[in-house]
mmCIF file of C-alpha atoms in Angstrom:
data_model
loop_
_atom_site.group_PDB
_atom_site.id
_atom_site.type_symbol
_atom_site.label_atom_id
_atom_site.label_comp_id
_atom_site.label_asym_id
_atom_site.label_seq_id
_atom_site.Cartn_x
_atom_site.Cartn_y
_atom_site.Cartn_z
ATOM 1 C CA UNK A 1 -27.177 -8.200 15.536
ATOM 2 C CA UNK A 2 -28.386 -6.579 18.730
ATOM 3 C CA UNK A 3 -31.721 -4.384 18.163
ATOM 4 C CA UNK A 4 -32.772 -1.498 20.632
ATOM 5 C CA UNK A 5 -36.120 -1.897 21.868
ATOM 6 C CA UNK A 6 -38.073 1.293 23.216
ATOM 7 C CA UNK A 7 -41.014 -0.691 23.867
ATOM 8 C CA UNK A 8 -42.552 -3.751 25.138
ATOM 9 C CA UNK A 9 -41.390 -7.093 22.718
ATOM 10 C CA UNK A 10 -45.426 -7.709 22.430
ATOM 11 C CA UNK A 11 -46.245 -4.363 20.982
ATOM 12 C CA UNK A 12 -43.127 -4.725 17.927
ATOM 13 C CA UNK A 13 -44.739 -4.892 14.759
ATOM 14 C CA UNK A 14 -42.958 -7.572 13.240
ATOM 15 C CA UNK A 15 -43.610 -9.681 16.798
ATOM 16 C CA UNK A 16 -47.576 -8.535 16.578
ATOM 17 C CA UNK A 17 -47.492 -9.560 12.652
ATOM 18 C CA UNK A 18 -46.372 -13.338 13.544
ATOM 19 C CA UNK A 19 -48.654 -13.773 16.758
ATOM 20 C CA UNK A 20 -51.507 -13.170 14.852
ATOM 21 C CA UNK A 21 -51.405 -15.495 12.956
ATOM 22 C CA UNK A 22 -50.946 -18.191 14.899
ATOM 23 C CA UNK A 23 -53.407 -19.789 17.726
ATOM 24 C CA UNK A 24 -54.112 -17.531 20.777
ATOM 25 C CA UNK A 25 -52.439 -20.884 23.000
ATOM 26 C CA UNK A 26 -49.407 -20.770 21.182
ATOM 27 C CA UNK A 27 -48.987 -17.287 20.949
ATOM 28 C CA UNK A 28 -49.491 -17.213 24.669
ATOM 29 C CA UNK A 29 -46.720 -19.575 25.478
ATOM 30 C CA UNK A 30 -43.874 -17.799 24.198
ATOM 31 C CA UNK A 31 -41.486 -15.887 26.930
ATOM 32 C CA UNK A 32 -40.442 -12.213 25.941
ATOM 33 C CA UNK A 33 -37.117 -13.648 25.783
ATOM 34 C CA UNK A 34 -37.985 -15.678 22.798
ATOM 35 C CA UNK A 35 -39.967 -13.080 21.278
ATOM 36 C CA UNK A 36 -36.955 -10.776 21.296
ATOM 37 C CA UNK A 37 -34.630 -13.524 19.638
ATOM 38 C CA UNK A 38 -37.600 -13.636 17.339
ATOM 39 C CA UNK A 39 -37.519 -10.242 16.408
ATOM 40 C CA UNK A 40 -33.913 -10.127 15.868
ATOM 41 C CA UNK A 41 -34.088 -12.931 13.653
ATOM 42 C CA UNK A 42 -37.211 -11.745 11.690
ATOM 43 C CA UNK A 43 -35.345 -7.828 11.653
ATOM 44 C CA UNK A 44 -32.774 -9.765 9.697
ATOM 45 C CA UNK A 45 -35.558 -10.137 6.720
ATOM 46 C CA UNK A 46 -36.511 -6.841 5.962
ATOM 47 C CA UNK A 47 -35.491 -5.793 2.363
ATOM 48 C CA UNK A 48 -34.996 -2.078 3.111
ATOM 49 C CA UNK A 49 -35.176 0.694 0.365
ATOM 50 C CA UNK A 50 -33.946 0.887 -2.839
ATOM 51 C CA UNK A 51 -33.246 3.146 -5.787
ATOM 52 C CA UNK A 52 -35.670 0.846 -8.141
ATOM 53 C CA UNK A 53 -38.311 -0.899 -7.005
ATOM 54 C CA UNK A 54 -40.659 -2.034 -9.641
ATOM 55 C CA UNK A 55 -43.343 -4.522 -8.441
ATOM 56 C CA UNK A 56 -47.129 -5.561 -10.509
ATOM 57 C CA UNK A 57 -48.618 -8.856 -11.092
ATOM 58 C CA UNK A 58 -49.714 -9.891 -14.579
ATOM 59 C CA UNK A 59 -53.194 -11.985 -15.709
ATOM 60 C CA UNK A 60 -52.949 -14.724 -18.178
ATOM 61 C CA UNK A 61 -55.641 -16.971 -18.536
ATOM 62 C CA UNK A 62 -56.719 -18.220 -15.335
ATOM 63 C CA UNK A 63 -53.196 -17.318 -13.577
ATOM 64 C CA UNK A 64 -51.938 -14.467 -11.891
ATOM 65 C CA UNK A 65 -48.433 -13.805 -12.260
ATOM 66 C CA UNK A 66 -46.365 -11.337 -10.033
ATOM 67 C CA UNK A 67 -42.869 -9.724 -10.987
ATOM 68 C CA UNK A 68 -40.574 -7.702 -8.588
ATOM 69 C CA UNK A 69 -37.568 -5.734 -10.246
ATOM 70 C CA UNK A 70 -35.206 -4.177 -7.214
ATOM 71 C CA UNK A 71 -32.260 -2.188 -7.684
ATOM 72 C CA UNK A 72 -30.168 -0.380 -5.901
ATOM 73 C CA UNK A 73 -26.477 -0.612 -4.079
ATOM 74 C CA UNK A 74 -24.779 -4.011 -3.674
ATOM 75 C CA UNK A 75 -24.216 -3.825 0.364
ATOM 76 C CA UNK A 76 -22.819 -7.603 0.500
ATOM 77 C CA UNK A 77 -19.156 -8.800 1.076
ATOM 78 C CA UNK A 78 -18.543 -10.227 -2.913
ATOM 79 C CA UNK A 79 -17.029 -13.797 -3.334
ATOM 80 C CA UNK A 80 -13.497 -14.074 -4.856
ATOM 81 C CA UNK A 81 -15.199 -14.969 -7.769
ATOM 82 C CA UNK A 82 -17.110 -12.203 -8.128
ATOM 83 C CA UNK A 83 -14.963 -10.077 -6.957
ATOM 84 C CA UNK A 84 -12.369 -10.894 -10.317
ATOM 85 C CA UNK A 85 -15.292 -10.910 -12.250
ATOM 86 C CA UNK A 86 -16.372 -7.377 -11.202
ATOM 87 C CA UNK A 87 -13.116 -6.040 -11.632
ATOM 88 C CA UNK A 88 -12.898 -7.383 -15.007
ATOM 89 C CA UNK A 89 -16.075 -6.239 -16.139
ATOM 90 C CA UNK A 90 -14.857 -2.407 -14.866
ATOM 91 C CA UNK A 91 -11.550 -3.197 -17.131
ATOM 92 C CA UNK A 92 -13.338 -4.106 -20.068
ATOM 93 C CA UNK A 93 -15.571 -1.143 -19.965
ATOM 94 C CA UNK A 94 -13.076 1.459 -18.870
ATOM 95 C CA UNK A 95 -10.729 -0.371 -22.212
ATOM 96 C CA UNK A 96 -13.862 0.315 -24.400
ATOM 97 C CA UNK A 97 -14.397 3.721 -23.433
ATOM 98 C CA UNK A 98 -10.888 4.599 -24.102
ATOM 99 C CA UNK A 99 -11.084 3.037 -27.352
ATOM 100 C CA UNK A 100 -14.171 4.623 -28.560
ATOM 101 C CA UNK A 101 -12.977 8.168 -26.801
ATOM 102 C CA UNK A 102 -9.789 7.375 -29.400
ATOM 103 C CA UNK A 103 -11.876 6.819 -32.347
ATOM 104 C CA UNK A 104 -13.889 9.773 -32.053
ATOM 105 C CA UNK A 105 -11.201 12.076 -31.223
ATOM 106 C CA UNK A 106 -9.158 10.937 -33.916
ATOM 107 C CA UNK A 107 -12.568 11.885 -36.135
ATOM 108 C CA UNK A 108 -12.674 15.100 -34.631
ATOM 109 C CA UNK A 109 -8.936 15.484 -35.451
ATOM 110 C CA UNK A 110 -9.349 14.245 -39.045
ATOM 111 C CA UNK A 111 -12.301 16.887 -39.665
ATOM 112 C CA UNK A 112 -10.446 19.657 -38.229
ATOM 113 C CA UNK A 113 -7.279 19.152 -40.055
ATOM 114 C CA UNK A 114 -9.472 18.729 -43.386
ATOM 115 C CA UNK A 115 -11.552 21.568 -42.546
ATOM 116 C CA UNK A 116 -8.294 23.624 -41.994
ATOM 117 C CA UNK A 117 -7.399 22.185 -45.747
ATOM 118 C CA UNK A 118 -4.070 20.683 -44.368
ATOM 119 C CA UNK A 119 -3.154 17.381 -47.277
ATOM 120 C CA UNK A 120 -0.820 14.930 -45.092
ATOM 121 C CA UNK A 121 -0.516 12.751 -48.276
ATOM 122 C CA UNK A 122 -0.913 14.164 -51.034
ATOM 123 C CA UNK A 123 -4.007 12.769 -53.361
ATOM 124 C CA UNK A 124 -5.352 10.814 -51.104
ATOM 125 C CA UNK A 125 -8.141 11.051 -48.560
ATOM 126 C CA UNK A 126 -10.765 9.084 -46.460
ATOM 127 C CA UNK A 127 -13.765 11.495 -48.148
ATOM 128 C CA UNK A 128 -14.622 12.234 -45.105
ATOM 129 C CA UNK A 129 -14.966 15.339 -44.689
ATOM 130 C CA UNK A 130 -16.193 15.599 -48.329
ATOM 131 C CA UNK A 131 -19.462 13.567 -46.808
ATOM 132 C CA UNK A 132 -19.649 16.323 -44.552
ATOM 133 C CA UNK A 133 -19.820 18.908 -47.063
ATOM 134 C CA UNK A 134 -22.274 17.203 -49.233
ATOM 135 C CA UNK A 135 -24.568 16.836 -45.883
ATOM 136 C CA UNK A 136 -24.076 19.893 -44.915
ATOM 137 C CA UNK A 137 -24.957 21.784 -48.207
#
């Protein structure tokens, strides 16, 4: 990953961040060559934005806990693991909407055909729609 640089290495905040806080000596000695590769390697850290980003800390006792909840889109190359895995999670769900779509429309059918007072077999029913009317009355 090559960065573009408008301005001097020393004057980058990320570079600035890390030579403060380390001794003036040290911080002296580095080249801007090394500073740059610094960057580029401390560039690589940043967490950018995303959709969620939920962070707090919580007290108990004498502790201080923190939490961090991110979300947002998975940018990565996926494993081929994970990769099966996703695609059978997106099967499974796209099977149970179909399913449930099925059931309800087959409801929707059922009502409609006993609201239209249509007997398939005769004397016999799922009460259905008689629920309905008892509700609805």
């Amino acid at each position: 990953m090559v960065l573009k640089i408008k301005r001097p290495i020393k004057e980058e905040p990320n570079v600035q961040h890390m030579l403060e806080r380390m001794p003036k000596d040290v911080a002296n000695s580095f080249t801007d060559d090394q500073l740059f590769h610094l960057n580029t390697a401390l560039a690589g850290r940043r967490w950018g934005s995303h959709k969620v980003d939920v962070r707090g800390t919580i007290g108990l006792l004498r502790s201080r806990y923190y939490f961090v909840l991110l979300a947002g889109r998975d940018k990565r190359d996926l494993s081929r693991t994970e990769s099966r895995v996703g695609k059978l999670v997106m099967a499974a769900v796209v099977a149970l909407f179909l399913c449930v779509s099925l059931l309800v429309g087959l409801v929707l059918l059922y009502i409609l055909k006993s609201w239209l007072g249509i007997n398939l077999f005769e004397g016999f029913s799922l009460g259905l729609w008689d629920w309905l009317n008892g509700k609805a009355s």
